[in-house]
Coordinates of C-alpha atoms and ligand atoms in Angstrom, one line a residue:
M1 CA 37.8 -45.1 -49.4
S2 CA 35.8 -45.6 -46.5
K3 CA 36.4 -48.4 -44.2
E4 CA 32.8 -48.5 -43.0
K5 CA 32.7 -52.3 -42.3
S6 CA 36.3 -52.5 -40.7
A7 CA 36.6 -49.1 -39.2
P8 CA 37.6 -49.4 -35.5
A9 CA 35.7 -48.1 -32.8
A10 CA 37.1 -44.2 -32.4
A11 CA 38.7 -44.8 -29.1
P12 CA 40.8 -41.7 -27.8
T13 CA 44.3 -42.3 -28.7
P14 CA 47.5 -41.0 -27.0
P15 CA 48.3 -37.7 -28.3
V16 CA 50.8 -37.7 -31.0
S17 CA 54.3 -35.7 -30.4
N18 CA 54.6 -32.5 -32.5
F19 CA 56.7 -29.6 -32.4
I20 CA 54.6 -27.5 -29.9
R21 CA 54.8 -30.6 -27.2
Q22 CA 58.2 -30.9 -27.5
I23 CA 58.7 -27.2 -26.5
V24 CA 56.3 -27.5 -23.6
E25 CA 58.0 -30.5 -22.4
A26 CA 61.5 -29.0 -22.5
D27 CA 59.9 -25.9 -20.6
L28 CA 58.7 -28.3 -18.0
A29 CA 61.4 -30.2 -17.6
A30 CA 63.3 -26.7 -17.0
G31 CA 60.8 -25.7 -14.5
K32 CA 60.5 -22.4 -16.7
H33 CA 57.3 -21.3 -15.0
D34 CA 57.5 -23.4 -11.7
G35 CA 55.8 -21.4 -9.0
V36 CA 54.2 -18.9 -11.2
T37 CA 50.4 -18.5 -10.5
W38 CA 47.7 -16.7 -12.1
G39 CA 47.8 -13.2 -11.2
G40 CA 51.4 -13.2 -10.1
Q41 CA 52.2 -9.5 -11.4
P42 CA 53.3 -6.5 -9.6
G43 CA 52.1 -3.2 -9.7
P44 CA 49.1 -2.0 -11.5
A45 CA 48.9 -5.6 -13.2
A46 CA 48.2 -7.1 -9.8
A47 CA 44.8 -5.5 -9.9
H48 CA 43.9 -7.7 -12.9
A49 CA 44.2 -10.7 -11.0
G50 CA 40.5 -11.4 -10.9
A51 CA 40.6 -15.3 -10.6
P52 CA 41.8 -17.4 -7.8
A53 CA 45.6 -18.4 -8.1
D54 CA 46.1 -21.4 -9.5
P55 CA 49.4 -23.0 -10.0
A56 CA 49.0 -24.5 -13.5
R57 CA 52.5 -24.7 -15.1
I58 CA 51.5 -24.5 -18.4
R59 CA 49.0 -21.9 -19.6
T60 CA 47.5 -21.4 -23.0
R61 CA 44.8 -19.5 -24.2
F62 CA 42.2 -19.6 -27.2
P63 CA 41.6 -15.9 -27.9
P64 CA 39.0 -15.3 -30.5
E65 CA 37.7 -12.1 -31.5
P66 CA 33.9 -12.1 -30.9
N67 CA 33.3 -10.6 -34.5
G68 CA 31.7 -14.0 -36.1
Y69 CA 30.9 -17.5 -35.3
L70 CA 33.7 -20.0 -34.8
H71 CA 34.6 -22.1 -37.9
I72 CA 36.2 -25.6 -38.3
G73 CA 39.7 -24.0 -38.4
H74 CA 39.0 -22.5 -34.7
A75 CA 38.2 -26.0 -33.8
K76 CA 41.8 -26.8 -34.6
S77 CA 43.3 -24.2 -32.4
I78 CA 40.9 -24.9 -29.5
C79 CA 41.5 -28.7 -29.6
L80 CA 45.4 -27.8 -29.8
N81 CA 45.3 -25.2 -26.9
F82 CA 42.5 -27.0 -24.5
G83 CA 44.5 -30.2 -25.3
L84 CA 47.6 -29.2 -24.1
A85 CA 46.1 -27.7 -21.0
R86 CA 44.6 -31.3 -20.4
D87 CA 47.4 -33.4 -21.3
Y88 CA 50.0 -31.6 -19.2
A89 CA 47.7 -30.7 -16.2
G90 CA 47.9 -27.1 -17.3
A91 CA 44.9 -24.5 -17.8
C92 CA 43.4 -22.8 -21.0
H93 CA 42.0 -19.5 -20.9
L94 CA 39.0 -18.3 -22.9
R95 CA 39.8 -14.9 -23.9
F96 CA 37.6 -12.6 -25.9
D97 CA 39.8 -10.2 -27.7
D98 CA 37.5 -7.2 -28.0
T99 CA 39.9 -4.5 -28.8
N100 CA 37.9 -3.4 -31.9
P101 CA 34.8 -1.9 -30.7
E102 CA 33.1 -1.3 -34.0
K103 CA 32.8 -5.1 -35.2
E104 CA 32.0 -6.8 -31.9
E105 CA 28.8 -8.3 -30.3
Q106 CA 27.4 -10.2 -27.4
E107 CA 25.6 -12.6 -29.9
Y108 CA 29.0 -13.7 -30.9
V109 CA 30.2 -14.0 -27.5
D110 CA 27.4 -16.2 -26.5
A111 CA 28.2 -18.6 -29.8
I112 CA 31.7 -18.7 -29.1
V113 CA 30.8 -19.9 -25.5
D114 CA 28.7 -22.5 -26.7
A115 CA 30.8 -23.9 -29.3
V116 CA 33.7 -24.4 -27.2
H117 CA 31.5 -26.0 -24.5
W118 CA 30.1 -28.3 -27.4
L119 CA 33.5 -29.4 -28.5
G120 CA 34.0 -30.7 -24.9
F121 CA 36.3 -28.0 -23.3
D122 CA 35.9 -25.8 -20.3
W123 CA 38.1 -22.8 -19.1
G124 CA 36.7 -23.1 -15.4
T125 CA 37.2 -19.6 -13.8
H126 CA 39.3 -18.5 -16.4
G127 CA 37.1 -16.9 -18.8
Y128 CA 38.3 -13.1 -19.9
F129 CA 37.9 -10.1 -21.9
A130 CA 40.8 -7.9 -23.2
S131 CA 38.6 -5.0 -22.7
D132 CA 39.2 -5.9 -19.0
Y133 CA 42.8 -4.9 -19.4
F134 CA 42.0 -1.3 -20.9
D135 CA 42.9 0.4 -17.8
F136 CA 46.3 -1.5 -17.4
M137 CA 47.1 -1.0 -21.3
Y138 CA 46.3 2.6 -20.9
E139 CA 48.8 3.0 -18.2
A140 CA 51.5 0.7 -20.1
A141 CA 51.3 3.2 -22.9
Q142 CA 52.1 6.1 -20.4
Y143 CA 55.1 4.1 -19.0
L144 CA 56.1 3.6 -22.6
I145 CA 55.9 7.4 -23.2
R146 CA 57.5 8.3 -20.0
A147 CA 60.5 5.9 -20.9
G148 CA 61.0 7.2 -24.1
H149 CA 59.7 4.0 -26.1
A150 CA 56.7 5.7 -27.5
Y151 CA 55.4 8.9 -29.3
V152 CA 52.2 10.6 -30.7
D153 CA 52.6 10.9 -34.4
S154 CA 50.3 13.5 -36.0
Q155 CA 51.0 12.7 -39.5
S156 CA 48.0 11.7 -41.6
A157 CA 47.6 7.7 -42.6
E158 CA 48.5 8.7 -45.8
E159 CA 51.9 10.2 -44.8
M160 CA 52.4 7.5 -42.4
R161 CA 52.0 4.7 -45.4
A162 CA 54.5 6.9 -47.7
S163 CA 57.2 7.2 -44.7
R164 CA 56.8 3.2 -43.7
G165 CA 59.2 2.2 -46.8
T166 CA 59.2 -1.1 -48.5
L167 CA 60.6 -4.5 -48.1
T168 CA 63.8 -3.1 -49.8
E169 CA 63.8 0.5 -48.7
P170 CA 63.8 1.8 -44.9
G171 CA 61.3 4.1 -43.8
K172 CA 61.6 7.8 -42.8
N173 CA 61.3 9.2 -39.4
S174 CA 58.5 11.1 -38.6
P175 CA 58.8 14.8 -38.0
Y176 CA 56.9 14.1 -34.8
R177 CA 59.1 11.6 -33.6
N178 CA 61.3 13.6 -31.2
R179 CA 58.5 15.1 -29.1
S180 CA 59.3 15.4 -25.4
A181 CA 57.9 12.9 -23.1
E182 CA 55.9 15.5 -21.5
E183 CA 54.3 16.8 -24.8
N184 CA 53.4 13.1 -25.9
L185 CA 51.8 12.4 -22.2
D186 CA 49.8 15.7 -22.7
L187 CA 48.8 14.6 -26.2
F188 CA 48.1 11.2 -25.5
R189 CA 45.9 12.0 -22.3
R190 CA 43.8 14.5 -24.6
M191 CA 43.6 11.8 -27.2
E192 CA 41.8 9.9 -24.5
A193 CA 39.8 12.9 -23.4
G194 CA 38.0 13.1 -26.7
E195 CA 39.4 16.2 -27.8
F196 CA 40.6 15.2 -31.2
P197 CA 38.6 13.4 -34.3
D198 CA 39.4 9.9 -35.2
G199 CA 42.6 10.0 -37.2
A200 CA 44.3 13.1 -35.9
H201 CA 46.8 11.3 -33.9
V202 CA 48.2 8.0 -33.3
L203 CA 50.4 6.6 -30.6
R204 CA 53.3 4.7 -32.1
A205 CA 56.2 2.5 -30.4
K206 CA 59.5 4.3 -30.8
I207 CA 61.8 1.2 -32.2
D208 CA 63.5 1.6 -35.7
M209 CA 62.3 2.9 -39.1
A210 CA 65.1 1.3 -40.5
S211 CA 64.5 -2.3 -39.3
P212 CA 64.3 -5.2 -42.0
N213 CA 61.3 -6.2 -40.2
I214 CA 58.6 -3.5 -41.2
N215 CA 56.5 -4.6 -37.9
L216 CA 59.1 -3.0 -36.0
R217 CA 59.1 0.4 -37.9
D218 CA 57.4 2.3 -35.1
P219 CA 54.1 0.5 -35.0
A220 CA 51.0 1.9 -33.9
L221 CA 49.9 1.2 -30.3
Y222 CA 46.6 3.2 -29.8
R223 CA 44.3 5.0 -32.1
I224 CA 41.8 7.4 -31.6
K225 CA 38.2 5.8 -31.9
H226 CA 34.8 7.6 -31.1
A227 CA 33.0 4.5 -30.6
T228 CA 30.9 2.4 -28.1
H229 CA 32.3 -0.8 -27.0
H230 CA 30.1 -3.7 -26.3
R231 CA 31.3 -3.7 -22.7
A232 CA 33.1 -0.7 -21.9
G233 CA 30.4 1.5 -23.2
D234 CA 31.7 5.2 -24.0
K235 CA 34.5 5.2 -21.7
W236 CA 37.2 5.0 -24.2
N237 CA 38.0 7.5 -26.9
V238 CA 41.2 5.5 -27.7
Y239 CA 41.7 1.8 -28.4
P240 CA 44.8 -0.2 -28.5
M241 CA 45.9 -1.8 -31.5
Y242 CA 45.4 -5.8 -31.6
T243 CA 49.5 -6.2 -31.9
F244 CA 49.7 -4.0 -28.6
A245 CA 47.0 -5.5 -26.8
H246 CA 47.4 -9.3 -27.4
P247 CA 51.1 -9.9 -25.9
I248 CA 49.9 -7.7 -22.8
E249 CA 46.7 -9.8 -22.4
D250 CA 49.1 -12.8 -22.5
A251 CA 51.4 -11.6 -20.1
L252 CA 48.7 -10.6 -17.4
E253 CA 47.1 -13.7 -17.8
R254 CA 50.9 -15.8 -17.2
I255 CA 50.3 -17.6 -20.3
T256 CA 53.3 -19.6 -21.0
H257 CA 52.8 -20.6 -24.4
S258 CA 50.9 -18.0 -26.9
I259 CA 49.8 -20.4 -29.7
C260 CA 49.0 -18.5 -32.7
T261 CA 49.0 -19.0 -36.5
L262 CA 51.9 -18.6 -38.9
E263 CA 51.1 -15.2 -40.4
F264 CA 52.0 -13.8 -36.7
E265 CA 55.7 -14.9 -37.2
D266 CA 56.9 -11.5 -38.4
Q267 CA 55.2 -10.2 -35.0
R268 CA 57.1 -12.2 -32.8
P269 CA 60.0 -9.6 -32.4
F270 CA 57.4 -6.9 -31.5
Y271 CA 55.6 -9.4 -29.1
D272 CA 58.9 -9.8 -27.5
W273 CA 60.2 -6.3 -27.5
L274 CA 57.2 -4.8 -26.1
L275 CA 56.8 -7.5 -23.0
D276 CA 60.7 -6.8 -22.4
K277 CA 60.0 -3.1 -22.0
L278 CA 57.2 -3.4 -19.8
A279 CA 59.2 -6.0 -17.6
E280 CA 62.0 -3.4 -17.6
G281 CA 59.8 -0.8 -16.2
G282 CA 58.5 -3.2 -13.4
L283 CA 54.9 -3.4 -14.9
L284 CA 55.3 -7.4 -15.8
A285 CA 57.2 -9.9 -14.0
K286 CA 59.3 -12.6 -15.8
P287 CA 58.9 -15.5 -17.0
L288 CA 57.0 -13.8 -20.2
P289 CA 54.9 -15.6 -22.4
Q290 CA 56.5 -17.2 -25.4
Q291 CA 54.8 -16.7 -28.8
V292 CA 54.6 -20.2 -30.6
E293 CA 53.3 -20.2 -34.3
F294 CA 51.6 -23.3 -36.1
A295 CA 50.1 -23.8 -39.5
R296 CA 46.5 -22.6 -39.9
L297 CA 43.8 -25.4 -41.0
N298 CA 43.4 -24.9 -44.8
L299 CA 40.5 -27.2 -45.9
S300 CA 39.3 -28.0 -49.4
Y301 CA 35.9 -27.6 -50.5
V302 CA 35.2 -24.7 -47.9
V303 CA 35.6 -21.3 -47.2
L304 CA 36.8 -20.3 -43.8
S305 CA 37.5 -16.6 -44.2
K306 CA 35.3 -14.6 -41.9
R307 CA 34.5 -12.0 -44.6
K308 CA 33.2 -14.8 -47.0
L309 CA 31.3 -16.4 -44.2
I310 CA 29.4 -13.2 -43.4
Q311 CA 28.8 -12.6 -47.5
L312 CA 27.2 -16.1 -47.7
V313 CA 24.8 -15.8 -45.0
Q314 CA 24.1 -12.1 -45.6
E315 CA 23.2 -12.7 -49.1
R316 CA 21.3 -15.7 -48.3
H317 CA 23.6 -18.4 -50.3
V318 CA 22.9 -20.5 -47.2
D319 CA 20.1 -20.4 -44.5
G320 CA 21.8 -18.6 -41.7
W321 CA 24.9 -19.3 -39.6
D322 CA 24.0 -22.7 -38.6
D323 CA 23.2 -24.0 -42.0
P324 CA 24.3 -27.2 -42.1
R325 CA 26.5 -26.6 -45.1
L326 CA 28.3 -24.1 -43.6
P327 CA 32.0 -24.9 -41.9
T328 CA 30.8 -22.9 -38.9
L329 CA 30.6 -25.1 -35.5
V330 CA 26.9 -24.2 -35.3
G331 CA 26.3 -25.4 -38.7
A332 CA 28.3 -28.4 -38.2
R333 CA 26.5 -29.4 -35.3
R334 CA 23.1 -29.3 -36.9
R335 CA 24.9 -31.1 -39.8
G336 CA 25.2 -34.2 -37.2
Y337 CA 28.9 -33.8 -36.9
T338 CA 30.3 -34.7 -33.5
P339 CA 32.5 -33.1 -31.0
E340 CA 34.5 -36.5 -30.7
G341 CA 34.9 -36.4 -34.5
F342 CA 36.4 -33.0 -34.4
R343 CA 38.8 -33.9 -31.6
L344 CA 39.9 -37.2 -33.9
F345 CA 40.3 -35.0 -36.7
A346 CA 42.4 -32.5 -34.8
E347 CA 44.7 -35.8 -33.8
R348 CA 45.0 -36.9 -37.2
I349 CA 45.9 -34.0 -39.0
G350 CA 48.3 -32.9 -36.5
V351 CA 50.2 -29.5 -35.9
A352 CA 52.9 -28.6 -38.0
K353 CA 55.2 -25.3 -39.0
A354 CA 54.2 -25.5 -42.7
D355 CA 51.1 -24.5 -44.3
S356 CA 49.5 -27.2 -46.1
W357 CA 45.8 -28.2 -47.3
I358 CA 43.7 -30.8 -45.8
D359 CA 41.3 -32.7 -47.9
Y360 CA 37.6 -32.2 -46.7
G361 CA 37.4 -36.0 -47.3
V362 CA 39.6 -36.3 -44.0
L363 CA 37.1 -34.5 -41.8
E364 CA 34.4 -36.7 -43.4
E365 CA 36.4 -39.8 -42.5
C366 CA 36.9 -38.8 -38.9
M367 CA 32.9 -38.1 -38.5
R368 CA 32.2 -41.7 -40.1
D369 CA 34.8 -43.5 -37.7
D370 CA 33.2 -41.6 -34.7
L371 CA 29.4 -42.3 -35.9
N372 CA 30.0 -45.8 -37.2
A373 CA 31.5 -46.7 -33.5
R374 CA 28.4 -45.1 -31.6
A375 CA 25.1 -44.4 -33.9
L376 CA 22.7 -46.7 -33.6
R377 CA 21.2 -48.4 -36.8
R378 CA 17.9 -47.8 -38.4
I379 CA 16.0 -48.2 -41.6
A380 CA 15.1 -45.4 -44.0
V381 CA 13.7 -45.8 -47.4
L382 CA 14.7 -42.5 -48.9
D383 CA 13.2 -43.0 -52.7
P384 CA 10.2 -45.1 -51.9
L385 CA 8.5 -47.6 -54.2
K386 CA 5.6 -49.9 -53.2
L387 CA 6.4 -53.8 -53.0
V388 CA 3.2 -55.7 -52.5
I389 CA 3.6 -59.4 -51.3
D390 CA 0.7 -60.7 -52.9
N391 CA 0.5 -64.0 -51.1
Y392 CA 0.7 -62.2 -47.5
P393 CA -2.6 -61.8 -45.9
A394 CA -3.8 -58.3 -46.1
E395 CA -5.1 -58.1 -42.4
Q396 CA -1.8 -59.4 -41.0
D397 CA 1.4 -57.9 -39.5
E398 CA 4.2 -59.2 -37.4
E399 CA 7.6 -58.1 -36.0
C400 CA 10.9 -58.7 -37.4
F401 CA 13.9 -58.0 -35.2
A402 CA 16.9 -55.8 -36.6
P403 CA 20.1 -55.2 -34.6
N404 CA 20.9 -51.8 -33.3
H405 CA 24.4 -52.1 -33.9
P406 CA 25.8 -55.3 -35.5
Q407 CA 29.4 -54.8 -34.0
Q408 CA 28.0 -54.5 -30.5
P409 CA 25.4 -57.0 -29.9
E410 CA 24.9 -55.8 -26.3
L411 CA 23.0 -52.8 -27.6
G412 CA 20.2 -55.2 -28.5
K413 CA 17.8 -55.4 -31.2
R414 CA 14.4 -53.9 -31.9
A415 CA 11.1 -54.8 -33.4
V416 CA 10.3 -53.7 -36.9
P417 CA 6.9 -54.2 -38.1
F418 CA 6.4 -56.3 -41.3
S419 CA 3.0 -56.5 -43.3
K420 CA 1.6 -56.9 -46.8
E421 CA 2.8 -53.6 -48.3
L422 CA 6.1 -52.3 -47.9
W423 CA 8.7 -49.6 -48.9
I424 CA 11.7 -50.2 -51.0
E425 CA 14.2 -48.0 -52.6
R426 CA 13.1 -47.2 -56.1
E427 CA 16.8 -48.3 -57.2
D428 CA 16.4 -51.7 -55.7
F429 CA 14.0 -52.9 -58.5
S430 CA 14.9 -53.2 -62.3
E431 CA 12.7 -54.1 -65.0
N432 CA 15.6 -54.7 -67.2
P433 CA 18.5 -55.4 -64.9
P434 CA 22.0 -54.7 -66.2
K435 CA 24.7 -57.7 -65.7
G436 CA 25.4 -58.1 -61.9
Y437 CA 22.3 -56.8 -60.4
F438 CA 21.2 -58.9 -57.8
R439 CA 18.3 -56.8 -56.3
L440 CA 14.5 -57.1 -57.5
F441 CA 13.7 -58.0 -61.0
P442 CA 10.9 -60.4 -62.1
G443 CA 12.1 -63.9 -61.6
N444 CA 14.8 -62.9 -59.1
S445 CA 14.5 -63.7 -55.3
V446 CA 16.0 -61.3 -52.4
R447 CA 16.1 -61.4 -49.0
L448 CA 14.3 -58.6 -47.2
R449 CA 16.6 -57.8 -44.6
Y450 CA 15.7 -59.1 -41.0
G451 CA 12.6 -60.3 -42.7
Y452 CA 11.5 -63.0 -45.5
V453 CA 12.9 -64.1 -48.9
V454 CA 10.5 -63.1 -51.7
K455 CA 10.4 -63.6 -55.4
C456 CA 9.7 -60.6 -57.8
T457 CA 6.6 -61.6 -59.9
G458 CA 6.2 -58.2 -61.9
C459 CA 5.3 -54.7 -61.7
D460 CA 2.6 -52.0 -62.1
K461 CA 3.2 -49.1 -64.4
D462 CA 1.1 -45.6 -65.1
A463 CA 0.3 -44.4 -68.0
S464 CA 3.6 -42.9 -68.9
G465 CA 5.5 -46.1 -68.3
N466 CA 6.8 -45.4 -64.7
V467 CA 6.6 -48.3 -62.1
V468 CA 4.4 -47.6 -59.4
A469 CA 4.4 -50.7 -57.3
V470 CA 6.6 -54.0 -57.6
H471 CA 4.7 -57.5 -56.9
C472 CA 6.2 -60.3 -55.4
E473 CA 5.5 -63.6 -53.3
Y474 CA 7.5 -64.5 -50.1
L475 CA 8.5 -67.8 -48.4
P476 CA 6.5 -68.3 -45.3
D477 CA 9.4 -70.4 -43.9
S478 CA 12.3 -68.1 -45.0
K479 CA 12.0 -65.6 -42.1
S480 CA 15.6 -64.5 -40.9
G481 CA 16.1 -66.0 -37.4
T482 CA 13.9 -69.0 -37.7
P483 CA 15.2 -72.5 -38.0
G484 CA 15.9 -73.3 -41.7
A485 CA 16.0 -69.7 -42.9
D486 CA 19.5 -70.0 -43.9
A487 CA 18.7 -72.9 -46.2
Y488 CA 17.6 -70.0 -48.7
K489 CA 20.5 -68.8 -50.6
V490 CA 19.9 -65.5 -52.3
K491 CA 22.5 -62.8 -53.4
G492 CA 20.3 -59.8 -52.9
N493 CA 19.4 -58.4 -49.6
I494 CA 17.3 -55.0 -49.5
H495 CA 15.9 -53.0 -46.9
W496 CA 12.4 -51.9 -46.4
V497 CA 9.6 -50.2 -44.2
S498 CA 6.0 -51.2 -43.5
A499 CA 3.9 -48.9 -45.5
A500 CA 1.0 -49.0 -42.9
H501 CA 3.8 -48.4 -40.2
A502 CA 6.1 -45.9 -41.8
Y503 CA 7.0 -42.7 -40.4
A504 CA 7.1 -40.1 -43.2
C505 CA 9.2 -37.1 -43.0
E506 CA 11.3 -34.6 -44.2
V507 CA 15.1 -35.6 -44.9
R508 CA 17.6 -33.1 -46.0
L509 CA 20.3 -34.5 -48.0
Y510 CA 23.3 -32.0 -47.5
D511 CA 26.6 -32.3 -49.9
R512 CA 29.6 -30.3 -50.0
L513 CA 28.7 -26.4 -50.4
F514 CA 31.3 -26.0 -53.1
R515 CA 32.1 -28.1 -55.8
E516 CA 35.7 -27.1 -56.3
P517 CA 38.6 -28.2 -53.9
N518 CA 39.7 -24.4 -53.7
P519 CA 36.7 -22.1 -54.2
G520 CA 37.5 -18.8 -56.1
A521 CA 41.0 -20.3 -57.4
G522 CA 42.6 -18.7 -60.3
G523 CA 40.8 -15.4 -59.6
R524 CA 37.4 -16.4 -60.2
D525 CA 34.5 -15.4 -58.1
Y526 CA 34.4 -17.9 -55.3
L527 CA 30.4 -17.8 -55.5
A528 CA 30.8 -19.2 -58.9
D529 CA 32.0 -22.5 -57.3
L530 CA 29.0 -22.9 -55.1
N531 CA 27.5 -26.5 -55.5
P532 CA 24.0 -26.2 -56.9
D533 CA 23.2 -29.7 -55.4
S534 CA 24.4 -29.1 -51.9
K535 CA 20.7 -29.5 -50.6
T536 CA 18.2 -31.8 -51.4
L537 CA 14.9 -32.1 -49.5
I538 CA 13.2 -35.5 -49.9
K539 CA 10.0 -37.1 -48.5
A540 CA 11.2 -40.4 -47.0
C541 CA 9.7 -43.2 -45.3
L542 CA 11.3 -44.2 -42.1
E543 CA 11.0 -47.3 -39.5
P544 CA 8.3 -46.0 -36.8
A545 CA 11.0 -46.2 -33.9
L546 CA 12.6 -43.1 -35.6
K547 CA 9.3 -40.9 -34.9
E548 CA 10.7 -40.9 -31.0
A549 CA 14.0 -39.6 -32.2
K550 CA 15.2 -36.7 -29.9
P551 CA 16.7 -33.5 -31.3
E552 CA 20.3 -34.3 -32.1
E553 CA 20.2 -38.0 -31.8
R554 CA 22.4 -39.6 -34.5
F555 CA 21.7 -42.7 -36.5
Q556 CA 23.2 -44.8 -39.3
F557 CA 20.4 -45.3 -41.8
E558 CA 21.5 -48.6 -43.2
R559 CA 23.1 -48.5 -46.5
H560 CA 22.5 -44.7 -47.0
G561 CA 25.0 -42.9 -44.1
Y562 CA 24.8 -41.0 -40.8
F563 CA 21.7 -38.8 -40.2
V564 CA 20.9 -36.7 -37.2
A565 CA 17.5 -35.3 -35.9
D566 CA 17.5 -31.6 -36.4
R567 CA 18.1 -29.6 -33.5
V568 CA 16.0 -26.8 -34.7
D569 CA 13.3 -27.9 -36.7
S570 CA 12.2 -31.3 -34.9
K571 CA 9.2 -31.3 -33.1
P572 CA 8.3 -33.9 -30.3
G573 CA 7.0 -37.0 -32.0
A574 CA 7.7 -35.3 -35.4
P575 CA 11.5 -35.1 -36.0
V576 CA 13.2 -34.2 -39.4
F577 CA 16.5 -35.4 -40.3
N578 CA 19.8 -34.0 -41.9
R579 CA 22.3 -36.4 -43.5
A580 CA 25.6 -35.8 -41.8
V581 CA 27.7 -37.9 -44.2
T582 CA 27.5 -40.5 -46.7
L583 CA 28.7 -44.3 -45.6
K584 CA 31.5 -43.6 -48.3
D585 CA 33.5 -40.7 -50.1
S586 CA 31.4 -40.2 -53.1
W587 CA 33.9 -37.4 -54.1
I588 CA 36.9 -39.8 -54.8
K589 CA 37.4 -39.3 -58.4
G590 CA 38.0 -42.1 -61.0
Ligands
LIG1 P1 40.2 -12.4 -38.2 O1 40.6 -12.3 -39.3 O2 38.8 -11.7 -37.8 O3 41.4 -12.3 -37.1 P2 40.4 -15.2 -37.4 O4 39.9 -16.3 -38.1 O5 41.9 -15.0 -37.0 O6 39.8 -14.2 -38.0 P3 40.0 -14.9 -34.3 O7 38.8 -14.9 -33.9 O8 41.1 -14.2 -34.3 O9 39.9 -15.2 -35.9 O10 40.6 -16.3 -34.0 C1 40.8 -17.0 -32.9 C2 41.7 -17.8 -33.0 O11 41.6 -19.0 -33.9 C3 43.4 -17.3 -33.1 O12 44.2 -17.8 -32.2 C4 43.5 -18.0 -34.5 O13 44.8 -18.0 -34.8 C5 42.8 -19.3 -34.5 N1 42.4 -19.7 -35.9 C6 41.6 -18.8 -36.8 N2 41.7 -19.5 -37.8 C7 42.4 -20.9 -37.9 C8 42.5 -21.8 -38.8 N3 41.9 -21.9 -40.0 N4 43.3 -22.6 -38.3 C9 43.5 -22.7 -37.0 N5 43.7 -21.7 -36.2 C10 42.8 -20.6 -36.7
LIG2 MG1 42.7 -13.4 -36.0

């Protein structure tokens, strides 16, 4: 349940220890990476020392592939990698893993840069592209061929699949496995020169086709691809495989701890094999990076797969990559979620070695806790019904004073105008109230928050019996903050906005995009689990101060939740608002 009233301010907490921190601390204590600087590589690798050497003793990296927008899962990885660098006086690199020429775009690079900055992290001079290392990788591949650790295979993809074996049966050696180093070098260079079509040959590591670990059964290192790369253009006709490129990128950047998700655990032996071989050949220096795996974030009520996110956007189930309902970071930002809330979330969920699911409510609670501490309070009527104070002079208005933050009196108060006709919430009036209803009904008195006590006298209805206005009378000596006001004891306390002064605007009430915790579970089409009520547009009446809200300013609308002025659709003097999160978790069952 929400702890709205008692939530402590989301102060930065000391980091909780976890198995990765323990590894880092042990390596620091042992001095494993002492004296190593960025660019401290021998031979051809030295050419890649593009940034000033810095002596960080631990060095991590966040290595997104620029083929999509970052999502909440990436935020976990970003907070982890940059957080370690921050806490241990290290460095964290932002490296674009752009080894696949076909799917990558500058648009994604720009969006990723923005998202990491928005989360509050900075890589200084350590921003890199895997494609900057293509020359070195090409040299490394040739070294492996010369040393007898790689060969060109000319089997078809089908033949390679068939000879790979299974989990229980060993694979079979390729008939091309014993080509001479000269022949391999010649073929590989001709692959690069563009002499062969895609798929004609593949460069493979020569390890062990009988290894119980399938990833060590002569994995592919380079493939032919006649494609234009977003940065390297048409320079290359061969491109490195991710599993070959990634360890090399880490080693060239002198990454100390290469943190990745669990599905790469079985790749670690190849990661180590490759770097050992290149170190033996003098192409890389020790100490080599160490791969450390952690459990990826699985979050209920969302999908984090890139393929599904792309489908949601392309088939227009949502309004673009920054739709506030999407778990993308651009979406979350528009939604009103905060970087501080994400960092709090990363701390709270921690880092573990085993997969688990985190309930979406945990993320919402982090956003509430952060926003509760910082968001100024404002008044908004989301479902307006007219309240007429019959004994209040028609031409008169006056000011009432409302605190900007009840727990932080130093943030002061603001004036809200009061007049004869007000907007109140439709649900705050009931002609035939249920038991325990303390708000407006004929004969009952309530306090208009920060204003007067009023007594309900009746209501007007239209021809079909709908209530169109409520009538009441106010008690002139009951105004909040004036002597004697406390003498009036009433059980109900409702919020209101002066009709003559209200700022009427669009408010978007966002809710969870999926109505099932695990969309698509049990073989269902995940699209069938979309929540049809995830977006509701309403016309609301807001206190006039909100007219001046700047894009991305966040507020608590009293009794309703946290809202943000939309950063895309707001105009100066005419903001529109998105609901980030309600005050309480309405999804808790029972
Ligand atoms: P792809 O299937 O395209 O590889 P990806 O989600 O792994 O998708 P990357 O760009 O490769 O995307 O991810 C960058 C980094 O973010 C990787 O180090 C990856 O481990 C990490 N990451 C991705 N998804 C999650 C997640 N759900 N939880 C934690 N870390 C994640
Ligand atoms: Mg990946």
